[in-house]
Amino acid sequence: MSSKTLVQAINDGLRCAMARDPRVILLGEDVGVNGGVFRVTEGLLEQFGEERVIDTPLAESGILGTSVGLAANGMRPIPEIQFMGFIYPGFEQLVSHVARLRMRSRGRFTLPMVVRVPFGGRIRAPEIHSDSTETYFAHTPGLTVVVPSNPYDAKGLLLASVESEDPVIFLEPMRIYRAFREEVPDEYYTVPLRKATVVKEGTDVTVISWGTMVRETWTVIQRLEQERGVSVELIDLRTLSPWDEDTVMTSVNKTGRAVVVHEAVAHLGLGAEISARIHEECILQLEAPVARVASFDVPPPLFQLEDLHAPTPQRISAGIEKVFAF
Amino acid sequence: MFKSSAEAERELQGAAVSHPALAEFGDKPADIEDTLLIRMYEEMWKLRLFDRRAVSLQRAGRIGTYPPLEGQEACQVGATLALRPQDFVVPTYRDYGAMILHGVPMENILLYWNGRAEGCVIPDGVNVFPIAVPIATQLPHAAGIAWAAKLRKLDQVALGFFGDGASSEGDFHEAMNFAGVFQLPVIYFCQNNQYAISVPFHRQTATATIAEKAAAYGVEGVRVNGWDAIQVYRAVHAAVEKAASGGGPTLIEALTYRYGPHTTSDDPTKYRPAEETDAWKARDPIATLGEQLRAWGIWNDALETELQERMQHMVSEAIGRMESAPPPNPEDMFLHIYAEPSPRLLRQREEFLASLGRPGGRQHE
């Protein structure tokens, strides 16, 4: 065990994956000599050589499109897209090919590839560097979308993603890359995909979140429980698609109330789908309509206002109080 | 290497009226065995008969929209016969001729164009990628396949087909660039049929050729007469040998022409004069090769009659297999989405099958 940030845990996960399986290679912009713009791949070029840690031309469709061929022909590529706001030139490759090759070849070709993407806002980054557009990918059947919220899960989910025979979009919340440390095992381990985790048990309301917002929501919950005397259950979804409906429905059937908190905009954010499914499955147990706390339906503003765009502690708190006031 | 722009432009403009393959037959090639010359001719006929029958099937409502390849047989036959079984064909929607020659059953192609999932099946051991529908998106795949071969030290090259229109897409540029930077064992084979649906070649690019674009990527560019299967074969064969021996990528442009519409939903008389099409047809690549084979003393009427009967029979058999396939199994749409379907997907499938009155059952057992 050693104390690691999220960045260090992912770096350690990549190292473990590459040491274990010679088919695993990294490719992307600045991932080699520079060790990635966030230093996620630092030291890996030196350890594994330039055939396995590859600085590519600046071309997202090329990175993702060649990863299709690499994965279909026996490698296990881990392409990095530098920021979520820059993934769109490769969007066609993801939705028309990556997500569909298994189906389009009736299982002949599979794509064991993990697309690593730093995402989310509130790091004072320039424009277009703060997107939380996970819905685009979660909306696409065939893709698996994973978001860790802490260093332990980050390493375990990454290794499970590398083991997956299906393509995974692995979203890394930039705001918590170095926000805190956690004990992370040095050895190889996996955290299962498609499995949410109950971060904290409670009896009166279920709060569902992922990525950066899990820790921020947890802080709000602690205060609310003390001040209001309510008991809150917090679920970290971890895999956004296909998501763990059983864990969510079991919890909501117990608590009778649900709130979804995410950094993506409200309109057709994943909260919309989760809310709809809860209403379909748990309507008779619900004490109040499911509430959503999300970013406003505007593009991420320049950084002076970005903290007010994303859910603030006040808005998270109000969202939870709302389901009690109904 | 590619020809000078002015020279290539003259050839492009004058191709329909002064085709070089027809100037004279010359001597029988010394570098290609008689059996291969004959095979080229036979395979070209196979594709043409297949294509004509497929168009008829579409017109009769027996398959869906179909993109005919007639006219481009010399390109697909010459290129594919130059590959080895371990090499990869990475096709567009019009390259089912190459797919058939590289081992995909004819009936699968027909099933695909008839909207059947069974048509997507590529037999194990047949190194053909699924048809790419979005333009140029297959070109990075070919680079990746070749890259994996290089990293795994396999004796394998990938050949990515594309058309003149695809050269305008970003993925063409990105794929060529990756191929050049990483010196990948990949061949990019452009069938320049001079129209992207209706848009003529000069509206795709201000360059006179596709081949000269290769220079911008540090890649060798070659321009061949796509009306001549022998010339195409030689160019691809050389590119395979070069790629397999570590010499890196090649861009080959074959000047060709599609006789028919872009697809059976298209009307080419809106954008091409009939005289232009007629001029190309008058110098048909299959007829030309047939005349060459006769001039070289390795083909005759008896062989021709037998060939036509054999190929018609082969195509008829494939059509028979396509048409005798059981009705589509609705459950098929739920298969091959993930290695393990999600509980939600399983529930949807269960509810769907129940709505059809056969919970959990399969239609064709």
Coordinates of C-alpha atoms in Angstrom, one line a residue, chain B residues 145-313:
Chain B
I145 CA -4.2 -3.1 -38.5
A146 CA -0.9 -2.7 -40.2
W147 CA 0.6 -1.1 -37.0
A148 CA -0.5 -4.1 -35.0
A149 CA 1.1 -6.4 -37.6
K150 CA 4.3 -4.4 -37.3
L151 CA 4.3 -4.4 -33.5
R152 CA 3.6 -8.1 -33.4
K153 CA 6.2 -8.8 -36.1
L154 CA 3.6 -10.5 -38.3
D155 CA 4.3 -10.9 -42.0
Q156 CA 1.1 -9.1 -42.9
V157 CA 0.1 -5.9 -44.7
A158 CA -3.3 -4.1 -44.8
L159 CA -4.9 -2.7 -47.9
G160 CA -7.4 0.1 -47.4
F161 CA -9.7 0.9 -50.3
F162 CA -11.1 4.3 -50.9
G163 CA -12.5 6.6 -53.6
D164 CA -11.7 10.0 -55.0
G165 CA -14.3 11.6 -52.7
A166 CA -12.7 10.2 -49.6
S167 CA -9.5 12.1 -50.3
S168 CA -11.3 15.2 -49.2
E169 CA -12.0 13.8 -45.7
G170 CA -10.0 14.4 -42.6
D171 CA -9.6 10.7 -42.0
F172 CA -7.7 10.3 -45.3
H173 CA -5.2 12.9 -44.2
E174 CA -4.9 11.5 -40.7
A175 CA -4.4 7.9 -41.9
M176 CA -1.8 8.9 -44.5
N177 CA 0.0 10.9 -41.9
F178 CA 0.1 8.0 -39.4
A179 CA 1.2 5.6 -42.1
G180 CA 4.0 7.9 -43.1
V181 CA 5.2 8.8 -39.6
F182 CA 5.2 5.3 -38.3
Q183 CA 6.2 3.7 -41.6
L184 CA 3.4 1.2 -41.5
P185 CA 3.0 -1.8 -43.8
V186 CA -0.2 -0.4 -45.3
I187 CA -1.3 0.2 -48.9
Y188 CA -3.9 2.8 -49.6
F189 CA -5.7 2.0 -52.9
C190 CA -7.8 4.7 -54.4
Q191 CA -10.3 3.8 -57.1
N192 CA -10.6 7.2 -58.7
N193 CA -13.8 6.7 -60.6
Q194 CA -14.0 10.4 -61.1
Y195 CA -17.3 11.0 -59.4
A196 CA -18.3 11.2 -55.7
I197 CA -22.0 10.5 -56.4
S198 CA -22.4 13.5 -58.7
V199 CA -19.5 15.7 -57.8
P200 CA -16.7 15.4 -60.3
F201 CA -13.1 14.9 -59.4
H202 CA -12.0 18.5 -60.1
R203 CA -14.4 19.6 -57.4
Q204 CA -12.7 17.3 -54.8
T205 CA -9.3 18.7 -55.2
A206 CA -7.2 21.3 -57.0
T207 CA -4.4 18.7 -57.6
A208 CA -4.4 16.9 -60.8
T209 CA -4.0 13.5 -59.2
I210 CA -4.6 11.7 -55.9
A211 CA -1.3 10.1 -56.1
E212 CA 0.7 13.3 -55.8
K213 CA -0.9 13.9 -52.3
A214 CA 1.3 11.1 -51.0
A215 CA 4.3 13.4 -51.2
A216 CA 2.9 15.6 -48.4
Y217 CA 3.0 12.6 -46.1
G218 CA 6.4 11.3 -47.1
V219 CA 4.7 8.3 -48.7
E220 CA 5.4 6.9 -52.2
G221 CA 2.5 7.7 -54.6
V222 CA 1.8 5.7 -57.7
R223 CA -0.7 6.3 -60.4
V224 CA -1.9 3.3 -62.5
N225 CA -4.4 2.7 -65.2
G226 CA -7.3 1.2 -63.3
W227 CA -8.7 -0.1 -66.6
D228 CA -5.8 -2.6 -66.8
A229 CA -5.9 -5.4 -64.2
I230 CA -2.3 -6.4 -65.0
Q231 CA -1.0 -2.9 -64.3
V232 CA -3.0 -2.7 -61.1
Y233 CA -1.7 -6.2 -60.0
R234 CA 1.9 -5.2 -60.6
A235 CA 1.6 -2.0 -58.6
V236 CA -0.1 -3.6 -55.6
H237 CA 2.2 -6.6 -55.8
A238 CA 5.2 -4.3 -55.6
A239 CA 3.6 -2.4 -52.7
V240 CA 3.0 -5.6 -50.8
E241 CA 6.6 -6.7 -51.2
K242 CA 7.8 -3.3 -50.2
A243 CA 5.5 -3.1 -47.1
A244 CA 6.3 -6.7 -46.1
S245 CA 10.0 -6.0 -46.2
G246 CA 9.8 -3.0 -44.0
G247 CA 9.7 -0.4 -46.8
G248 CA 6.6 1.3 -45.5
P249 CA 3.3 2.5 -47.0
T250 CA 2.3 3.2 -50.6
L251 CA -0.6 5.2 -52.0
I252 CA -1.8 3.8 -55.3
E253 CA -4.3 5.7 -57.4
A254 CA -6.1 3.7 -60.1
L255 CA -7.9 5.8 -62.7
T256 CA -11.2 4.1 -63.3
Y257 CA -14.9 4.7 -64.0
R258 CA -18.2 3.3 -62.6
Y259 CA -20.6 2.4 -65.4
G260 CA -23.7 2.6 -63.3
P261 CA -25.2 4.8 -60.6
H262 CA -23.6 5.5 -57.2
T263 CA -26.3 3.2 -55.8
T264 CA -29.5 1.9 -57.2
S265 CA -31.2 5.0 -55.8
D266 CA -29.1 7.3 -57.9
D267 CA -29.6 8.6 -61.5
P268 CA -26.2 9.3 -63.1
T269 CA -27.8 10.9 -66.2
K270 CA -28.3 14.0 -64.1
Y271 CA -24.6 14.6 -63.8
R272 CA -22.8 12.6 -66.5
P273 CA -23.2 12.8 -70.3
A274 CA -24.1 9.5 -71.8
E275 CA -21.3 9.9 -74.4
E276 CA -18.8 9.9 -71.6
T277 CA -20.1 6.7 -70.1
D278 CA -20.3 5.1 -73.6
A279 CA -16.7 6.0 -74.4
W280 CA -15.5 4.2 -71.3
K281 CA -17.7 1.2 -72.0
A282 CA -16.4 1.0 -75.5
R283 CA -13.0 0.3 -74.1
D284 CA -14.2 -2.2 -71.5
P285 CA -11.5 -3.6 -69.3
I286 CA -12.8 -7.1 -69.3
A287 CA -13.3 -7.3 -73.0
T288 CA -9.8 -5.8 -73.5
L289 CA -8.2 -8.4 -71.3
G290 CA -10.2 -11.1 -73.1
E291 CA -8.8 -9.9 -76.4
Q292 CA -5.3 -9.8 -75.0
L293 CA -5.6 -13.4 -73.7
R294 CA -6.7 -14.5 -77.1
A295 CA -3.9 -12.6 -78.8
W296 CA -1.5 -14.4 -76.5
G297 CA -3.0 -17.7 -77.4
I298 CA -4.2 -18.7 -73.9
W299 CA -8.0 -18.1 -74.4
N300 CA -10.6 -19.3 -76.9
D301 CA -14.4 -19.5 -77.5
A302 CA -14.7 -22.9 -75.8
L303 CA -13.1 -21.6 -72.6
E304 CA -15.2 -18.5 -72.8
T305 CA -18.5 -20.5 -73.0
E306 CA -17.5 -22.7 -70.2
L307 CA -16.5 -19.6 -68.1
Q308 CA -19.8 -17.8 -68.6
E309 CA -21.7 -20.9 -67.7
R310 CA -19.6 -21.6 -64.6
M311 CA -19.8 -18.1 -63.3
Q312 CA -23.5 -17.7 -63.9
H313 CA -24.0 -21.0 -62.1

